[in-house]
Coordinates of C-alpha atoms in Angstrom, one line a residue:
W709 CA 15.6 -84.8 -110.9
A710 CA 13.4 -86.9 -108.7
P711 CA 11.8 -86.1 -104.9
G712 CA 14.9 -85.7 -102.9
E713 CA 17.1 -84.6 -105.2
A714 CA 18.4 -80.7 -106.0
V715 CA 20.7 -79.0 -107.9
W716 CA 22.7 -75.7 -107.1
L717 CA 23.7 -73.7 -109.3
P718 CA 25.7 -70.6 -107.5
V719 CA 25.5 -67.6 -109.7
R720 CA 28.3 -66.0 -107.9
E721 CA 30.7 -69.1 -108.1
L722 CA 30.0 -69.5 -112.0
G723 CA 29.7 -66.3 -113.4
N724 CA 25.6 -65.2 -114.7
D725 CA 27.0 -65.4 -118.3
A726 CA 28.1 -69.1 -118.0
L727 CA 24.9 -69.7 -116.2
R728 CA 22.9 -68.5 -118.3
A729 CA 24.5 -70.3 -121.3
A730 CA 24.3 -73.6 -119.8
L731 CA 20.6 -73.1 -118.5
A732 CA 19.0 -71.5 -121.8
P733 CA 18.8 -74.9 -123.9
I734 CA 17.2 -76.6 -121.0
L735 CA 14.8 -73.7 -120.4
T736 CA 13.7 -73.7 -123.9
D737 CA 13.4 -77.3 -124.6
T738 CA 9.7 -77.7 -125.1
G739 CA 10.3 -81.8 -124.2
K740 CA 11.5 -80.4 -120.6
E741 CA 8.8 -80.0 -118.1
I742 CA 9.3 -77.3 -115.6
V743 CA 7.6 -76.9 -112.6
A744 CA 8.2 -73.7 -110.3
H745 CA 6.2 -72.5 -107.1
D746 CA 5.2 -69.0 -108.1
G747 CA 6.4 -69.9 -111.6
K748 CA 5.5 -66.5 -113.0
T749 CA 7.9 -64.5 -110.4
D750 CA 10.7 -67.0 -111.4
I751 CA 10.0 -66.5 -114.8
N752 CA 10.3 -62.8 -114.3
V753 CA 13.3 -62.6 -112.3
L754 CA 15.2 -64.7 -114.8
F755 CA 14.1 -62.8 -117.6
R756 CA 15.4 -59.6 -116.1
N757 CA 18.5 -61.1 -115.9
G758 CA 18.7 -62.1 -119.5
Y759 CA 17.5 -65.9 -119.3
P760 CA 14.8 -66.9 -121.7
T761 CA 11.3 -67.5 -120.6
W762 CA 9.9 -70.7 -120.5
R763 CA 6.8 -72.5 -120.5
L764 CA 5.4 -73.9 -117.2
A765 CA 4.3 -77.0 -117.3
G766 CA 3.4 -77.0 -113.4
D767 CA 2.9 -74.7 -110.3
P768 CA 2.1 -76.0 -106.7
M769 CA 1.0 -72.4 -105.7
L770 CA -1.9 -72.5 -108.2
M771 CA -2.7 -76.3 -107.3
S772 CA -2.8 -75.3 -103.9
Y773 CA -5.1 -72.4 -104.3
L774 CA -7.6 -74.1 -106.8
L775 CA -7.9 -76.9 -104.0
D776 CA -8.3 -74.9 -101.2
A777 CA -8.8 -70.9 -102.0
D778 CA -9.5 -70.0 -98.1
A779 CA -6.1 -71.3 -97.0
E780 CA -4.2 -69.1 -95.0
S781 CA -1.0 -68.8 -97.5
H782 CA -0.1 -70.9 -100.8
G783 CA 3.6 -69.9 -100.2
L784 CA 6.0 -72.9 -100.5
M785 CA 6.5 -73.1 -96.8
N786 CA 3.1 -73.5 -95.9
T787 CA 2.1 -75.5 -98.8
A788 CA 5.1 -78.0 -97.5
R789 CA 4.1 -77.9 -94.1
R790 CA 0.2 -78.7 -95.3
F791 CA 0.5 -81.4 -97.6
L792 CA 4.0 -82.8 -97.1
G793 CA 4.2 -82.6 -93.3
H794 CA 7.4 -80.7 -93.9
H795 CA 9.0 -77.9 -92.0
M796 CA 10.7 -75.9 -94.3
I797 CA 14.4 -74.0 -93.2
E798 CA 13.2 -70.3 -92.1
P799 CA 14.6 -67.7 -94.6
A800 CA 15.8 -65.5 -91.2
D801 CA 18.0 -69.0 -90.4
V802 CA 19.9 -68.2 -93.7
V803 CA 20.3 -64.4 -94.1
G804 CA 19.2 -63.1 -90.6
S805 CA 16.6 -60.9 -89.9
G806 CA 16.5 -57.1 -88.9
K807 CA 19.6 -55.0 -89.0
G808 CA 21.8 -58.2 -89.0
A809 CA 19.9 -59.6 -92.5
I810 CA 22.3 -60.1 -95.4
S811 CA 21.4 -60.3 -99.0
F812 CA 21.4 -63.8 -100.0
D813 CA 24.3 -63.4 -102.5
R814 CA 26.4 -62.6 -99.4
V815 CA 25.3 -66.3 -97.4
D816 CA 27.9 -69.0 -97.3
V817 CA 27.5 -71.4 -100.3
E818 CA 26.8 -74.6 -98.6
K819 CA 24.0 -73.0 -96.4
A820 CA 22.8 -71.6 -99.9
A821 CA 22.7 -74.5 -101.6
V822 CA 20.9 -76.2 -98.4
F823 CA 18.0 -74.1 -98.6
A824 CA 17.9 -73.7 -102.5
G825 CA 17.8 -77.3 -102.7
E826 CA 15.2 -78.0 -100.5
A827 CA 13.0 -75.5 -101.9
A828 CA 13.1 -77.0 -105.0
D829 CA 12.9 -80.4 -103.8
C830 CA 9.5 -79.5 -101.9
T831 CA 8.3 -77.7 -105.2
L832 CA 8.7 -81.1 -107.0
R833 CA 7.1 -83.2 -104.0
V834 CA 4.2 -80.8 -103.2
H835 CA 3.6 -80.7 -107.4
D836 CA 3.6 -84.6 -107.3
V837 CA 1.2 -84.7 -104.0
L838 CA -1.5 -82.2 -105.4
L839 CA -1.6 -83.3 -109.3
P840 CA -3.4 -86.5 -108.6
R841 CA -5.8 -84.3 -106.3
I842 CA -6.6 -81.9 -109.2
E843 CA -7.2 -85.0 -111.3
K844 CA -9.5 -86.7 -109.0
D845 CA -11.1 -83.6 -108.4
G846 CA -11.9 -82.7 -111.9
L847 CA -9.8 -79.6 -111.9
M848 CA -7.2 -80.4 -114.5
P849 CA -9.1 -78.5 -117.2
L850 CA -9.2 -75.2 -114.9
Y851 CA -5.7 -75.9 -114.3
K852 CA -4.1 -76.8 -117.4
D853 CA -6.5 -74.7 -119.8
L854 CA -6.9 -72.1 -118.1
E855 CA -4.9 -71.4 -114.8
L856 CA -1.5 -72.3 -116.3
P857 CA -2.1 -70.1 -119.5
L858 CA -3.2 -67.3 -117.6
E859 CA -0.4 -67.4 -115.1
D860 CA 1.9 -67.2 -118.2
L861 CA 0.0 -64.3 -120.2
L862 CA 0.0 -62.0 -116.5
G863 CA 3.7 -62.6 -116.7
R864 CA 4.0 -61.4 -120.4
M865 CA 1.7 -58.5 -119.3
E866 CA 4.2 -57.7 -116.3
R867 CA 7.5 -58.2 -118.3
E868 CA 6.1 -56.2 -121.3
G869 CA 3.6 -53.6 -120.1
I870 CA 0.0 -53.1 -121.5
R871 CA -1.0 -50.3 -123.8
I872 CA -4.0 -48.5 -122.4
D873 CA -6.7 -46.8 -124.8
I874 CA -7.0 -43.5 -122.4
G875 CA -10.3 -42.1 -124.4
Q876 CA -11.9 -45.7 -124.1
L877 CA -11.2 -45.8 -120.3
K878 CA -12.4 -42.1 -119.7
G879 CA -15.6 -43.1 -121.9
L880 CA -15.7 -46.1 -119.4
S881 CA -15.4 -44.2 -116.2
D882 CA -18.3 -41.5 -117.4
A883 CA -20.9 -44.4 -118.6
F884 CA -19.7 -45.9 -115.0
V885 CA -20.6 -42.1 -113.1
G886 CA -23.8 -42.2 -114.9
E887 CA -24.6 -45.8 -114.4
I888 CA -23.8 -45.1 -110.6
A889 CA -25.8 -41.9 -110.3
A890 CA -28.7 -43.4 -111.3
I891 CA -28.7 -46.8 -109.2
E892 CA -28.1 -44.3 -106.5
E893 CA -31.2 -42.0 -107.4
K894 CA -33.7 -45.1 -107.4
A895 CA -32.3 -46.2 -104.3
H896 CA -32.9 -43.2 -102.6
A897 CA -36.5 -43.1 -104.2
A898 CA -36.9 -46.8 -102.8
A899 CA -35.7 -45.6 -99.5
G900 CA -38.3 -42.5 -99.6
K901 CA -35.2 -40.1 -98.7
P902 CA -31.5 -39.4 -99.9

């Protein structure tokens, strides 16, 4: 695919099994570079529906954060507006709002295709705009060697859970309580009163 192009694969019409079978080879092909905005969420949603996980090659949400951590939002609609000057279709224009809102699977296929296609297209276009800026600002090692692998690790933790050593955690808690009490005592002594 290229900027300005997108493909819509409607689960409702194709069936989840057929779609999963068609996408699995693409998702698991290590020669393909997959870019997703908030990729951790996309991977986890698909995984919960029986799709294989994949390695992200790019995530414009992370790129946006690295370039401007103080931005109001790093969501796709905001990044498309900030970096492309493009105002995306509002979700409420597709699914409605309030009591009249419908679930996305009930949206007319043509309307859903335009909405989803625009999201896919903007994801790639924002990525392509931000990648040279990441490189120019010397952020590529941070992005490729820390942020993307960390996103993958956090996603796996969300999918698989983590094991907590309750005894170790209790020990840390007790130590922290003691340290805080000692600091509080020093602060009171320095202030001359509690």
